[in-house]
PDB file of C-alpha atoms and ligand atoms in Angstrom:
ATOM      1  CA  MET A   1     103.426-243.612  96.367  1.00  0.00           C
ATOM      2  CA  ALA A   2     104.327-244.957  99.571  1.00  0.00           C
ATOM      3  CA  ASP A   3     106.677-247.768  97.809  1.00  0.00           C
ATOM      4  CA  LEU A   4     108.841-244.599  96.229  1.00  0.00           C
ATOM      5  CA  GLN A   5     111.992-244.338  98.396  1.00  0.00           C
ATOM      6  CA  SER A   6     114.377-242.403  95.931  1.00  0.00           C
ATOM      7  CA  PRO A   7     114.438-240.440  92.522  1.00  0.00           C
ATOM      8  CA  LYS A   8     115.790-243.534  90.791  1.00  0.00           C
ATOM      9  CA  ASP A   9     112.465-245.365  91.870  1.00  0.00           C
ATOM     10  CA  ARG A  10     110.277-245.767  88.816  1.00  0.00           C
ATOM     11  CA  ILE A  11     106.103-245.822  88.156  1.00  0.00           C
ATOM     12  CA  THR A  12     105.331-248.105  85.591  1.00  0.00           C
ATOM     13  CA  LEU A  13     103.351-246.518  82.494  1.00  0.00           C
ATOM     14  CA  ARG A  14     100.833-248.014  80.449  1.00  0.00           C
ATOM     15  CA  ASN A  15     103.009-249.922  78.262  1.00  0.00           C
ATOM     16  CA  GLY A  16     104.966-251.275  80.938  1.00  0.00           C
ATOM     17  CA  TYR A  17     108.007-249.039  80.781  1.00  0.00           C
ATOM     18  CA  GLY A  18     109.094-247.194  83.776  1.00  0.00           C
ATOM     19  CA  ILE A  19     109.683-243.833  84.495  1.00  0.00           C
ATOM     20  CA  PRO A  20     111.370-242.436  87.442  1.00  0.00           C
ATOM     21  CA  CYS A  21     109.119-240.736  89.891  1.00  0.00           C
ATOM     22  CA  LEU A  22     111.335-237.162  89.900  1.00  0.00           C
ATOM     23  CA  GLY A  23     112.722-235.597  87.287  1.00  0.00           C
ATOM     24  CA  PHE A  24     115.002-232.610  86.593  1.00  0.00           C
ATOM     25  CA  GLY A  25     113.761-229.757  84.896  1.00  0.00           C
ATOM     26  CA  THR A  26     115.908-227.772  82.440  1.00  0.00           C
ATOM     27  CA  TRP A  27     113.487-225.113  81.204  1.00  0.00           C
ATOM     28  CA  LYS A  28     115.442-221.821  81.509  1.00  0.00           C
ATOM     29  CA  MET A  29     118.659-223.604  82.360  1.00  0.00           C
ATOM     30  CA  PRO A  30     121.418-221.927  80.503  1.00  0.00           C
ATOM     31  CA  ASP A  31     123.303-223.758  77.578  1.00  0.00           C
ATOM     32  CA  GLY A  32     126.733-224.229  78.198  1.00  0.00           C
ATOM     33  CA  GLU A  33     129.112-225.074  81.427  1.00  0.00           C
ATOM     34  CA  VAL A  34     126.205-223.682  83.645  1.00  0.00           C
ATOM     35  CA  GLY A  35     123.757-226.510  82.140  1.00  0.00           C
ATOM     36  CA  ILE A  36     126.327-228.822  82.230  1.00  0.00           C
ATOM     37  CA  ASP A  37     127.395-228.688  85.579  1.00  0.00           C
ATOM     38  CA  ALA A  38     123.635-228.437  86.751  1.00  0.00           C
ATOM     39  CA  VAL A  39     122.955-231.598  85.182  1.00  0.00           C
ATOM     40  CA  HIS A  40     126.062-233.266  86.660  1.00  0.00           C
ATOM     41  CA  GLN A  41     124.804-232.067  89.987  1.00  0.00           C
ATOM     42  CA  ALA A  42     121.419-233.556  89.666  1.00  0.00           C
ATOM     43  CA  LEU A  43     122.847-237.027  88.548  1.00  0.00           C
ATOM     44  CA  HIS A  44     125.026-236.965  91.435  1.00  0.00           C
ATOM     45  CA  ASP A  45     122.226-236.355  93.607  1.00  0.00           C
ATOM     46  CA  GLY A  46     120.557-239.448  92.146  1.00  0.00           C
ATOM     47  CA  TYR A  47     118.075-237.704  89.323  1.00  0.00           C
ATOM     48  CA  ARG A  48     118.029-240.055  86.614  1.00  0.00           C
ATOM     49  CA  HIS A  49     115.106-238.244  84.666  1.00  0.00           C
ATOM     50  CA  ILE A  50     116.178-235.301  82.536  1.00  0.00           C
ATOM     51  CA  ASP A  51     113.293-233.101  81.110  1.00  0.00           C
ATOM     52  CA  THR A  52     114.131-231.007  77.955  1.00  0.00           C
ATOM     53  CA  ALA A  53     112.341-229.646  74.847  1.00  0.00           C
ATOM     54  CA  ALA A  54     113.505-228.299  71.760  1.00  0.00           C
ATOM     55  CA  ALA A  55     112.272-225.358  72.601  1.00  0.00           C
ATOM     56  CA  TYR A  56     114.546-224.576  75.609  1.00  0.00           C
ATOM     57  CA  ASP A  57     117.388-224.627  73.505  1.00  0.00           C
ATOM     58  CA  ASN A  58     119.588-226.696  75.455  1.00  0.00           C
ATOM     59  CA  GLU A  59     119.486-229.999  74.206  1.00  0.00           C
ATOM     60  CA  GLY A  60     123.139-230.072  72.951  1.00  0.00           C
ATOM     61  CA  THR A  61     124.008-228.991  76.647  1.00  0.00           C
ATOM     62  CA  VAL A  62     122.201-231.756  77.760  1.00  0.00           C
ATOM     63  CA  GLY A  63     123.545-234.231  75.502  1.00  0.00           C
ATOM     64  CA  LYS A  64     127.191-233.316  76.662  1.00  0.00           C
ATOM     65  CA  ALA A  65     126.372-233.387  80.369  1.00  0.00           C
ATOM     66  CA  LEU A  66     124.971-237.155  79.609  1.00  0.00           C
ATOM     67  CA  ALA A  67     128.000-238.466  77.705  1.00  0.00           C
ATOM     68  CA  SER A  68     130.301-236.936  80.191  1.00  0.00           C
ATOM     69  CA  GLY A  69     128.264-238.012  83.375  1.00  0.00           C
ATOM     70  CA  GLY A  70     128.946-241.543  84.004  1.00  0.00           C
ATOM     71  CA  ILE A  71     125.651-242.810  84.220  1.00  0.00           C
ATOM     72  CA  SER A  72     124.653-245.722  82.048  1.00  0.00           C
ATOM     73  CA  ARG A  73     121.979-245.336  79.005  1.00  0.00           C
ATOM     74  CA  GLU A  74     119.684-247.589  80.685  1.00  0.00           C
ATOM     75  CA  ASP A  75     119.705-245.887  83.910  1.00  0.00           C
ATOM     76  CA  LEU A  76     118.915-242.441  82.431  1.00  0.00           C
ATOM     77  CA  PHE A  77     115.037-241.442  81.599  1.00  0.00           C
ATOM     78  CA  ILE A  78     115.643-238.633  78.829  1.00  0.00           C
ATOM     79  CA  THR A  79     112.231-236.592  77.686  1.00  0.00           C
ATOM     80  CA  THR A  80     111.946-233.981  74.837  1.00  0.00           C
ATOM     81  CA  LYS A  81     109.190-232.342  73.162  1.00  0.00           C
ATOM     82  CA  VAL A  82     108.323-231.354  69.765  1.00  0.00           C
ATOM     83  CA  TRP A  83     107.736-227.497  69.451  1.00  0.00           C
ATOM     84  CA  ASN A  84     104.512-225.748  68.002  1.00  0.00           C
ATOM     85  CA  THR A  85     106.085-224.695  64.612  1.00  0.00           C
ATOM     86  CA  ASP A  86     107.171-228.241  63.896  1.00  0.00           C
ATOM     87  CA  ARG A  87     103.427-229.758  64.143  1.00  0.00           C
ATOM     88  CA  GLY A  88     102.323-232.261  61.372  1.00  0.00           C
ATOM     89  CA  TYR A  89     103.235-235.721  60.531  1.00  0.00           C
ATOM     90  CA  ASP A  90     106.556-234.753  58.145  1.00  0.00           C
ATOM     91  CA  ALA A  91     107.991-231.978  60.461  1.00  0.00           C
ATOM     92  CA  THR A  92     107.641-233.936  63.584  1.00  0.00           C
ATOM     93  CA  LEU A  93     109.442-236.772  62.405  1.00  0.00           C
ATOM     94  CA  LYS A  94     112.410-234.109  60.931  1.00  0.00           C
ATOM     95  CA  ALA A  95     112.277-232.333  64.459  1.00  0.00           C
ATOM     96  CA  PHE A  96     112.558-235.600  66.474  1.00  0.00           C
ATOM     97  CA  GLU A  97     115.958-236.367  64.358  1.00  0.00           C
ATOM     98  CA  GLU A  98     117.299-232.991  65.209  1.00  0.00           C
ATOM     99  CA  SER A  99     116.703-233.335  68.751  1.00  0.00           C
ATOM    100  CA  ARG A 100     118.084-236.877  69.072  1.00  0.00           C
ATOM    101  CA  ALA A 101     121.208-235.643  67.202  1.00  0.00           C
ATOM    102  CA  LYS A 102     121.517-232.752  69.577  1.00  0.00           C
ATOM    103  CA  LEU A 103     121.074-235.237  72.496  1.00  0.00           C
ATOM    104  CA  HIS A 104     123.503-237.648  71.137  1.00  0.00           C
ATOM    105  CA  LEU A 105     121.047-240.424  71.895  1.00  0.00           C
ATOM    106  CA  ASP A 106     119.999-243.719  69.878  1.00  0.00           C
ATOM    107  CA  TYR A 107     116.863-243.486  71.744  1.00  0.00           C
ATOM    108  CA  VAL A 108     114.712-241.306  73.665  1.00  0.00           C
ATOM    109  CA  ASP A 109     112.794-242.447  76.569  1.00  0.00           C
ATOM    110  CA  LEU A 110     109.647-240.082  76.327  1.00  0.00           C
ATOM    111  CA  TYR A 111     108.769-237.611  73.419  1.00  0.00           C
ATOM    112  CA  LEU A 112     105.742-235.215  73.853  1.00  0.00           C
ATOM    113  CA  ILE A 113     103.669-232.885  71.953  1.00  0.00           C
ATOM    114  CA  HIS A 114     104.785-229.691  73.937  1.00  0.00           C
ATOM    115  CA  TRP A 115     101.480-227.796  73.327  1.00  0.00           C
ATOM    116  CA  PRO A 116      98.201-228.911  71.768  1.00  0.00           C
ATOM    117  CA  ALA A 117      97.230-227.080  68.722  1.00  0.00           C
ATOM    118  CA  ALA A 118      93.598-225.189  69.966  1.00  0.00           C
ATOM    119  CA  GLN A 119      93.194-221.962  68.006  1.00  0.00           C
ATOM    120  CA  GLY A 120      90.965-221.415  65.243  1.00  0.00           C
ATOM    121  CA  ALA A 121      88.434-223.956  63.909  1.00  0.00           C
ATOM    122  CA  GLU A 122      87.980-227.033  66.006  1.00  0.00           C
ATOM    123  CA  ALA A 123      88.306-229.675  63.232  1.00  0.00           C
ATOM    124  CA  GLU A 124      91.401-228.031  61.845  1.00  0.00           C
ATOM    125  CA  TRP A 125      93.377-228.255  65.156  1.00  0.00           C
ATOM    126  CA  GLN A 126      92.153-231.569  65.916  1.00  0.00           C
ATOM    127  CA  ARG A 127      93.003-232.779  62.767  1.00  0.00           C
ATOM    128  CA  THR A 128      96.421-231.016  63.407  1.00  0.00           C
ATOM    129  CA  ASN A 129      97.162-232.807  66.859  1.00  0.00           C
ATOM    130  CA  GLN A 130      96.025-236.069  65.340  1.00  0.00           C
ATOM    131  CA  GLU A 131      98.896-235.924  62.636  1.00  0.00           C
ATOM    132  CA  THR A 132     101.391-234.960  65.021  1.00  0.00           C
ATOM    133  CA  TRP A 133     100.572-237.955  67.204  1.00  0.00           C
ATOM    134  CA  ARG A 134     100.705-240.126  64.510  1.00  0.00           C
ATOM    135  CA  ALA A 135     104.476-239.082  63.832  1.00  0.00           C
ATOM    136  CA  LEU A 136     105.134-239.850  67.750  1.00  0.00           C
ATOM    137  CA  GLU A 137     103.209-243.209  67.096  1.00  0.00           C
ATOM    138  CA  THR A 138     105.678-244.205  63.887  1.00  0.00           C
ATOM    139  CA  LEU A 139     108.765-242.979  66.386  1.00  0.00           C
ATOM    140  CA  TYR A 140     107.232-245.466  68.887  1.00  0.00           C
ATOM    141  CA  LEU A 141     106.819-248.604  66.679  1.00  0.00           C
ATOM    142  CA  ASP A 142     110.202-247.533  65.066  1.00  0.00           C
ATOM    143  CA  GLY A 143     111.919-248.007  68.658  1.00  0.00           C
ATOM    144  CA  LEU A 144     113.406-244.383  68.680  1.00  0.00           C
ATOM    145  CA  VAL A 145     111.048-243.646  71.612  1.00  0.00           C
ATOM    146  CA  ARG A 146     110.140-245.491  74.444  1.00  0.00           C
ATOM    147  CA  ALA A 147     106.956-243.827  75.604  1.00  0.00           C
ATOM    148  CA  ILE A 148     104.808-240.967  73.968  1.00  0.00           C
ATOM    149  CA  GLY A 149     102.629-238.359  75.362  1.00  0.00           C
ATOM    150  CA  VAL A 150     101.420-234.962  75.469  1.00  0.00           C
ATOM    151  CA  SER A 151     102.036-231.570  77.276  1.00  0.00           C
ATOM    152  CA  ASN A 152      99.576-229.111  78.309  1.00  0.00           C
ATOM    153  CA  PHE A 153      96.117-231.159  77.022  1.00  0.00           C
ATOM    154  CA  LYS A 154      93.338-230.644  78.764  1.00  0.00           C
ATOM    155  CA  PRO A 155      90.230-233.381  78.614  1.00  0.00           C
ATOM    156  CA  HIS A 156      88.915-231.370  75.375  1.00  0.00           C
ATOM    157  CA  HIS A 157      92.315-231.809  73.937  1.00  0.00           C
ATOM    158  CA  LEU A 158      92.886-235.268  74.859  1.00  0.00           C
ATOM    159  CA  GLU A 159      89.543-236.896  74.154  1.00  0.00           C
ATOM    160  CA  PRO A 160      89.685-236.196  70.235  1.00  0.00           C
ATOM    161  CA  LEU A 161      93.131-237.188  70.053  1.00  0.00           C
ATOM    162  CA  MET A 162      92.589-240.146  71.947  1.00  0.00           C
ATOM    163  CA  ASP A 163      89.766-241.395  69.557  1.00  0.00           C
ATOM    164  CA  ALA A 164      91.679-241.251  66.665  1.00  0.00           C
ATOM    165  CA  ALA A 165      95.080-242.972  68.324  1.00  0.00           C
ATOM    166  CA  ASP A 166      96.316-246.238  67.643  1.00  0.00           C
ATOM    167  CA  ILE A 167      98.365-245.881  70.875  1.00  0.00           C
ATOM    168  CA  LEU A 168      96.915-243.698  73.532  1.00  0.00           C
ATOM    169  CA  PRO A 169      99.105-241.576  75.380  1.00  0.00           C
ATOM    170  CA  MET A 170     100.907-242.606  78.355  1.00  0.00           C
ATOM    171  CA  VAL A 171     102.150-239.056  79.585  1.00  0.00           C
ATOM    172  CA  ASP A 172     100.415-235.744  80.137  1.00  0.00           C
ATOM    173  CA  GLN A 173     102.986-232.888  81.559  1.00  0.00           C
ATOM    174  CA  ILE A 174     101.018-230.077  82.845  1.00  0.00           C
ATOM    175  CA  GLU A 175     101.619-226.805  84.923  1.00  0.00           C
ATOM    176  CA  LEU A 176     101.304-228.565  88.659  1.00  0.00           C
ATOM    177  CA  HIS A 177     101.911-227.124  92.130  1.00  0.00           C
ATOM    178  CA  PRO A 178     100.296-225.488  94.851  1.00  0.00           C
ATOM    179  CA  GLY A 179      97.984-222.916  93.846  1.00  0.00           C
ATOM    180  CA  CYS A 180      97.370-224.778  90.368  1.00  0.00           C
ATOM    181  CA  ASN A 181      95.896-228.174  91.446  1.00  0.00           C
ATOM    182  CA  GLN A 182      94.626-229.306  87.911  1.00  0.00           C
ATOM    183  CA  GLU A 183      91.700-231.542  89.337  1.00  0.00           C
ATOM    184  CA  VAL A 184      89.691-231.817  86.147  1.00  0.00           C
ATOM    185  CA  THR A 185      92.640-232.986  84.130  1.00  0.00           C
ATOM    186  CA  ARG A 186      94.397-235.012  86.689  1.00  0.00           C
ATOM    187  CA  GLU A 187      91.282-236.670  87.305  1.00  0.00           C
ATOM    188  CA  PHE A 188      90.704-237.482  83.700  1.00  0.00           C
ATOM    189  CA  CYS A 189      94.419-238.700  83.490  1.00  0.00           C
ATOM    190  CA  ASN A 190      94.041-240.852  86.353  1.00  0.00           C
ATOM    191  CA  ARG A 191      91.225-242.262  84.988  1.00  0.00           C
ATOM    192  CA  HIS A 192      92.626-242.987  81.713  1.00  0.00           C
ATOM    193  CA  ASP A 193      95.859-244.571  83.029  1.00  0.00           C
ATOM    194  CA  ILE A 194      97.704-241.431  81.615  1.00  0.00           C
ATOM    195  CA  VAL A 195     100.627-240.544  84.071  1.00  0.00           C
ATOM    196  CA  VAL A 196     101.076-236.721  85.087  1.00  0.00           C
ATOM    197  CA  GLU A 197     104.129-234.644  85.124  1.00  0.00           C
ATOM    198  CA  ALA A 198     104.052-231.710  87.020  1.00  0.00           C
ATOM    199  CA  TRP A 199     105.969-228.725  85.120  1.00  0.00           C
ATOM    200  CA  SER A 200     106.728-225.243  87.575  1.00  0.00           C
ATOM    201  CA  PRO A 201     106.053-227.558  90.519  1.00  0.00           C
ATOM    202  CA  LEU A 202     107.607-224.596  92.332  1.00  0.00           C
ATOM    203  CA  GLY A 203     105.359-222.148  90.578  1.00  0.00           C
ATOM    204  CA  SER A 204     108.558-221.174  89.141  1.00  0.00           C
ATOM    205  CA  GLY A 205     109.524-219.798  93.207  1.00  0.00           C
ATOM    206  CA  ARG A 206     106.189-218.001  92.970  1.00  0.00           C
ATOM    207  CA  VAL A 207     104.351-219.754  95.653  1.00  0.00           C
ATOM    208  CA  LEU A 208     107.302-220.188  98.158  1.00  0.00           C
ATOM    209  CA  GLU A 209     106.415-217.373 100.190  1.00  0.00           C
ATOM    210  CA  ASN A 210     102.994-218.635 100.961  1.00  0.00           C
ATOM    211  CA  GLN A 211     102.202-218.547 104.719  1.00  0.00           C
ATOM    212  CA  LEU A 212      99.880-221.608 104.749  1.00  0.00           C
ATOM    213  CA  LEU A 213     102.640-223.442 102.946  1.00  0.00           C
ATOM    214  CA  ILE A 214     105.444-222.004 105.143  1.00  0.00           C
ATOM    215  CA  ASP A 215     103.614-223.145 108.661  1.00  0.00           C
ATOM    216  CA  ILE A 216     102.537-226.662 107.034  1.00  0.00           C
ATOM    217  CA  ALA A 217     106.605-227.081 105.854  1.00  0.00           C
ATOM    218  CA  ALA A 218     107.401-225.946 109.588  1.00  0.00           C
ATOM    219  CA  SER A 219     105.520-228.396 110.830  1.00  0.00           C
ATOM    220  CA  TYR A 220     107.091-231.326 109.091  1.00  0.00           C
ATOM    221  CA  GLY A 221     110.787-229.803 109.196  1.00  0.00           C
ATOM    222  CA  CYS A 222     110.784-229.566 105.339  1.00  0.00           C
ATOM    223  CA  THR A 223     111.303-226.801 103.227  1.00  0.00           C
ATOM    224  CA  VAL A 224     108.506-225.130 101.124  1.00  0.00           C
ATOM    225  CA  ALA A 225     109.856-226.463  98.224  1.00  0.00           C
ATOM    226  CA  GLN A 226     110.172-229.766  99.509  1.00  0.00           C
ATOM    227  CA  LEU A 227     106.514-229.648 100.819  1.00  0.00           C
ATOM    228  CA  CYS A 228     105.603-228.628  97.114  1.00  0.00           C
ATOM    229  CA  LEU A 229     107.358-231.373  95.652  1.00  0.00           C
ATOM    230  CA  ARG A 230     106.043-234.075  97.906  1.00  0.00           C
ATOM    231  CA  TRP A 231     102.473-232.889  97.427  1.00  0.00           C
ATOM    232  CA  CYS A 232     103.018-233.718  93.735  1.00  0.00           C
ATOM    233  CA  LEU A 233     103.863-237.031  94.365  1.00  0.00           C
ATOM    234  CA  GLN A 234     101.285-237.838  96.584  1.00  0.00           C
ATOM    235  CA  ARG A 235      98.988-236.476  94.212  1.00  0.00           C
ATOM    236  CA  ARG A 236     100.316-238.950  91.931  1.00  0.00           C
ATOM    237  CA  ALA A 237     102.244-236.573  89.966  1.00  0.00           C
ATOM    238  CA  ILE A 238     105.964-236.492  88.775  1.00  0.00           C
ATOM    239  CA  PRO A 239     107.489-233.077  89.914  1.00  0.00           C
ATOM    240  CA  LEU A 240     110.186-231.646  87.346  1.00  0.00           C
ATOM    241  CA  PRO A 241     111.772-228.975  89.577  1.00  0.00           C
ATOM    242  CA  LYS A 242     114.594-226.902  87.934  1.00  0.00           C
ATOM    243  CA  SER A 243     117.285-225.373  89.645  1.00  0.00           C
ATOM    244  CA  THR A 244     121.043-224.592  88.715  1.00  0.00           C
ATOM    245  CA  ASP A 245     121.872-224.260  92.461  1.00  0.00           C
ATOM    246  CA  PRO A 246     123.725-226.997  93.896  1.00  0.00           C
ATOM    247  CA  ALA A 247     122.196-226.646  97.165  1.00  0.00           C
ATOM    248  CA  ARG A 248     118.630-226.351  95.890  1.00  0.00           C
ATOM    249  CA  ILE A 249     119.235-229.263  93.228  1.00  0.00           C
ATOM    250  CA  ALA A 250     120.285-231.616  96.226  1.00  0.00           C
ATOM    251  CA  GLU A 251     117.409-230.484  98.694  1.00  0.00           C
ATOM    252  CA  ASN A 252     114.661-230.855  95.811  1.00  0.00           C
ATOM    253  CA  ALA A 253     115.669-234.581  95.434  1.00  0.00           C
ATOM    254  CA  ARG A 254     115.299-234.997  99.310  1.00  0.00           C
ATOM    255  CA  ILE A 255     111.441-235.569  99.246  1.00  0.00           C
ATOM    256  CA  PHE A 256     111.090-239.137 100.366  1.00  0.00           C
ATOM    257  CA  TRP A 257     111.626-239.141 104.042  1.00  0.00           C
ATOM    258  CA  PHE A 258     108.152-237.571 105.260  1.00  0.00           C
ATOM    259  CA  ASP A 259     104.301-238.137 104.331  1.00  0.00           C
ATOM    260  CA  ILE A 260     101.866-235.204 103.946  1.00  0.00           C
ATOM    261  CA  THR A 261      99.002-236.282 105.970  1.00  0.00           C
ATOM    262  CA  ASP A 262      95.578-236.499 103.914  1.00  0.00           C
ATOM    263  CA  GLU A 263      94.311-233.793 106.213  1.00  0.00           C
ATOM    264  CA  ASP A 264      97.327-231.458 104.811  1.00  0.00           C
ATOM    265  CA  LEU A 265      96.983-232.539 101.209  1.00  0.00           C
ATOM    266  CA  GLN A 266      93.571-231.409 101.273  1.00  0.00           C
ATOM    267  CA  ARG A 267      94.694-227.739 102.671  1.00  0.00           C
ATOM    268  CA  ILE A 268      97.087-227.463  99.937  1.00  0.00           C
ATOM    269  CA  ASP A 269      94.706-228.583  97.411  1.00  0.00           C
ATOM    270  CA  GLU A 270      92.157-226.086  98.563  1.00  0.00           C
ATOM    271  CA  LEU A 271      94.603-222.981  98.237  1.00  0.00           C
ATOM    272  CA  ASP A 272      93.267-220.318  96.317  1.00  0.00           C
ATOM    273  CA  PRO A 273      95.041-219.504  92.696  1.00  0.00           C
ATOM    274  CA  LEU A 274      98.830-218.742  93.360  1.00  0.00           C
ATOM    275  CA  GLY A 275     101.898-218.561  91.289  1.00  0.00           C
ATOM    276  CA  GLN A 276     100.348-219.683  88.152  1.00  0.00           C
ATOM    277  CA  SER A 277     101.968-218.809  84.724  1.00  0.00           C
ATOM    278  CA  GLY A 278      98.880-217.727  83.098  1.00  0.00           C
ATOM    279  CA  LEU A 279      99.707-219.688  80.009  1.00  0.00           C
ATOM    280  CA  ASP A 280      96.382-221.274  79.104  1.00  0.00           C
ATOM    281  CA  PRO A 281      96.814-223.700  76.058  1.00  0.00           C
ATOM    282  CA  ASP A 282      93.354-222.793  74.637  1.00  0.00           C
ATOM    283  CA  THR A 283      94.603-219.039  74.579  1.00  0.00           C
ATOM    284  CA  ILE A 284      98.463-219.070  74.134  1.00  0.00           C
ATOM    285  CA  ASP A 285      99.616-217.187  71.130  1.00  0.00           C
ATOM    286  CA  PHE A 286     102.942-219.005  70.315  1.00  0.00           C
TER     287      PHE A 286
HETATM  288  P1  A2P B   1     117.614-221.404  91.058  1.00  0.00           P
HETATM  289  O1  A2P B   1     117.770-222.077  89.724  1.00  0.00           O
HETATM  290  O2  A2P B   1     118.600-220.088  90.819  1.00  0.00           O
HETATM  291  O3  A2P B   1     117.947-222.217  91.974  1.00  0.00           O
HETATM  292  P2  A2P B   1     110.077-224.217  88.777  1.00  0.00           P
HETATM  293  O4  A2P B   1     110.411-225.840  88.754  1.00  0.00           O
HETATM  294  O5  A2P B   1     108.668-224.792  89.475  1.00  0.00           O
HETATM  295  O6  A2P B   1     110.062-223.746  87.438  1.00  0.00           O
HETATM  296  O7  A2P B   1     110.910-223.145  89.938  1.00  0.00           O
HETATM  297  C1  A2P B   1     111.958-222.996  89.456  1.00  0.00           C
HETATM  298  C2  A2P B   1     112.509-221.709  90.046  1.00  0.00           C
HETATM  299  O8  A2P B   1     112.662-221.933  91.402  1.00  0.00           O
HETATM  300  C3  A2P B   1     114.161-220.920  89.784  1.00  0.00           C
HETATM  301  O9  A2P B   1     114.114-219.896  89.885  1.00  0.00           O
HETATM  302  C4  A2P B   1     114.823-221.723  90.862  1.00  0.00           C
HETATM  303  O10 A2P B   1     115.900-220.831  90.733  1.00  0.00           O
HETATM  304  C5  A2P B   1     114.225-221.766  92.019  1.00  0.00           C
HETATM  305  N1  A2P B   1     114.234-222.943  92.891  1.00  0.00           N
HETATM  306  C6  A2P B   1     114.363-224.005  92.562  1.00  0.00           C
HETATM  307  N2  A2P B   1     114.528-225.147  93.692  1.00  0.00           N
HETATM  308  C7  A2P B   1     114.057-224.014  94.855  1.00  0.00           C
HETATM  309  C8  A2P B   1     114.388-224.616  96.327  1.00  0.00           C
HETATM  310  N3  A2P B   1     114.637-225.390  96.582  1.00  0.00           N
HETATM  311  N4  A2P B   1     114.467-223.087  96.809  1.00  0.00           N
HETATM  312  C9  A2P B   1     114.092-222.081  96.395  1.00  0.00           C
HETATM  313  N5  A2P B   1     113.899-221.680  95.212  1.00  0.00           N
HETATM  314  C10 A2P B   1     114.067-222.613  94.283  1.00  0.00           C
END
């Protein structure tokens, strides 16, 4: 990670495609002017990687902001995700077309399965994930997406999908922040050359009052938010912080001027559970 100097710098996925090392999260970003302004602000501050999803209900806003944002298409990296009600081969292809139309894009950079099917009979949910994955493979081979991956998959969801796959997942986007260090999934992904992305890298703001993080951040002269994002990067994950506040959007992009020592990384790794969303892919009911 020492070579990363700006949000525009890219990490190479297993297929050779580059993904910018910091993304702009849009979960809970409002539709309309507020959202457009936030994306424009992010582009102004050097973000080139925007993460949305069909379920966020703001793909249209992201599309409008990109169309008027003044950044050329090849410099942008846009991710969206297929929602749980659109699992399966045909439904996923249809959902992708809807997302692509809302985003006003010829192609999407990264398409993800938003959550694993994981409820009910094991053979059944494994088949559902495999069928959904087959649709992503088709989109990839047709040139409509540059990379494919999953979100919220643990190793026991990834393994059966990978056993049946022709093209292996390139990314797994998981909840990851101090107090939710996801060691098992990260280790699995590192071993299988799957790049990890961190959603809620600030624990949706819930970790910012932690005293250990406050003390460590003070020792570097950075904010707690910057410390959380830098910790993700140094743990080889791409953070996707969300904000609609211009000063915070800029603050969250300034994470390339300091290095956390190994000792401090470990102190952060060892924090007790903190600020977790409580959303477990094995038990969610949506
Ligand atoms: P806001 O949009 O009002 O700035 P996460 O990305 O972990 O889900 O966190 C997003 C939450 O954290 C949002 O509520 C966002 O609020 C807030 N947030 C984002 N960046 C910062 C920051 N640098 N300092 C404090 N709060 C932040």
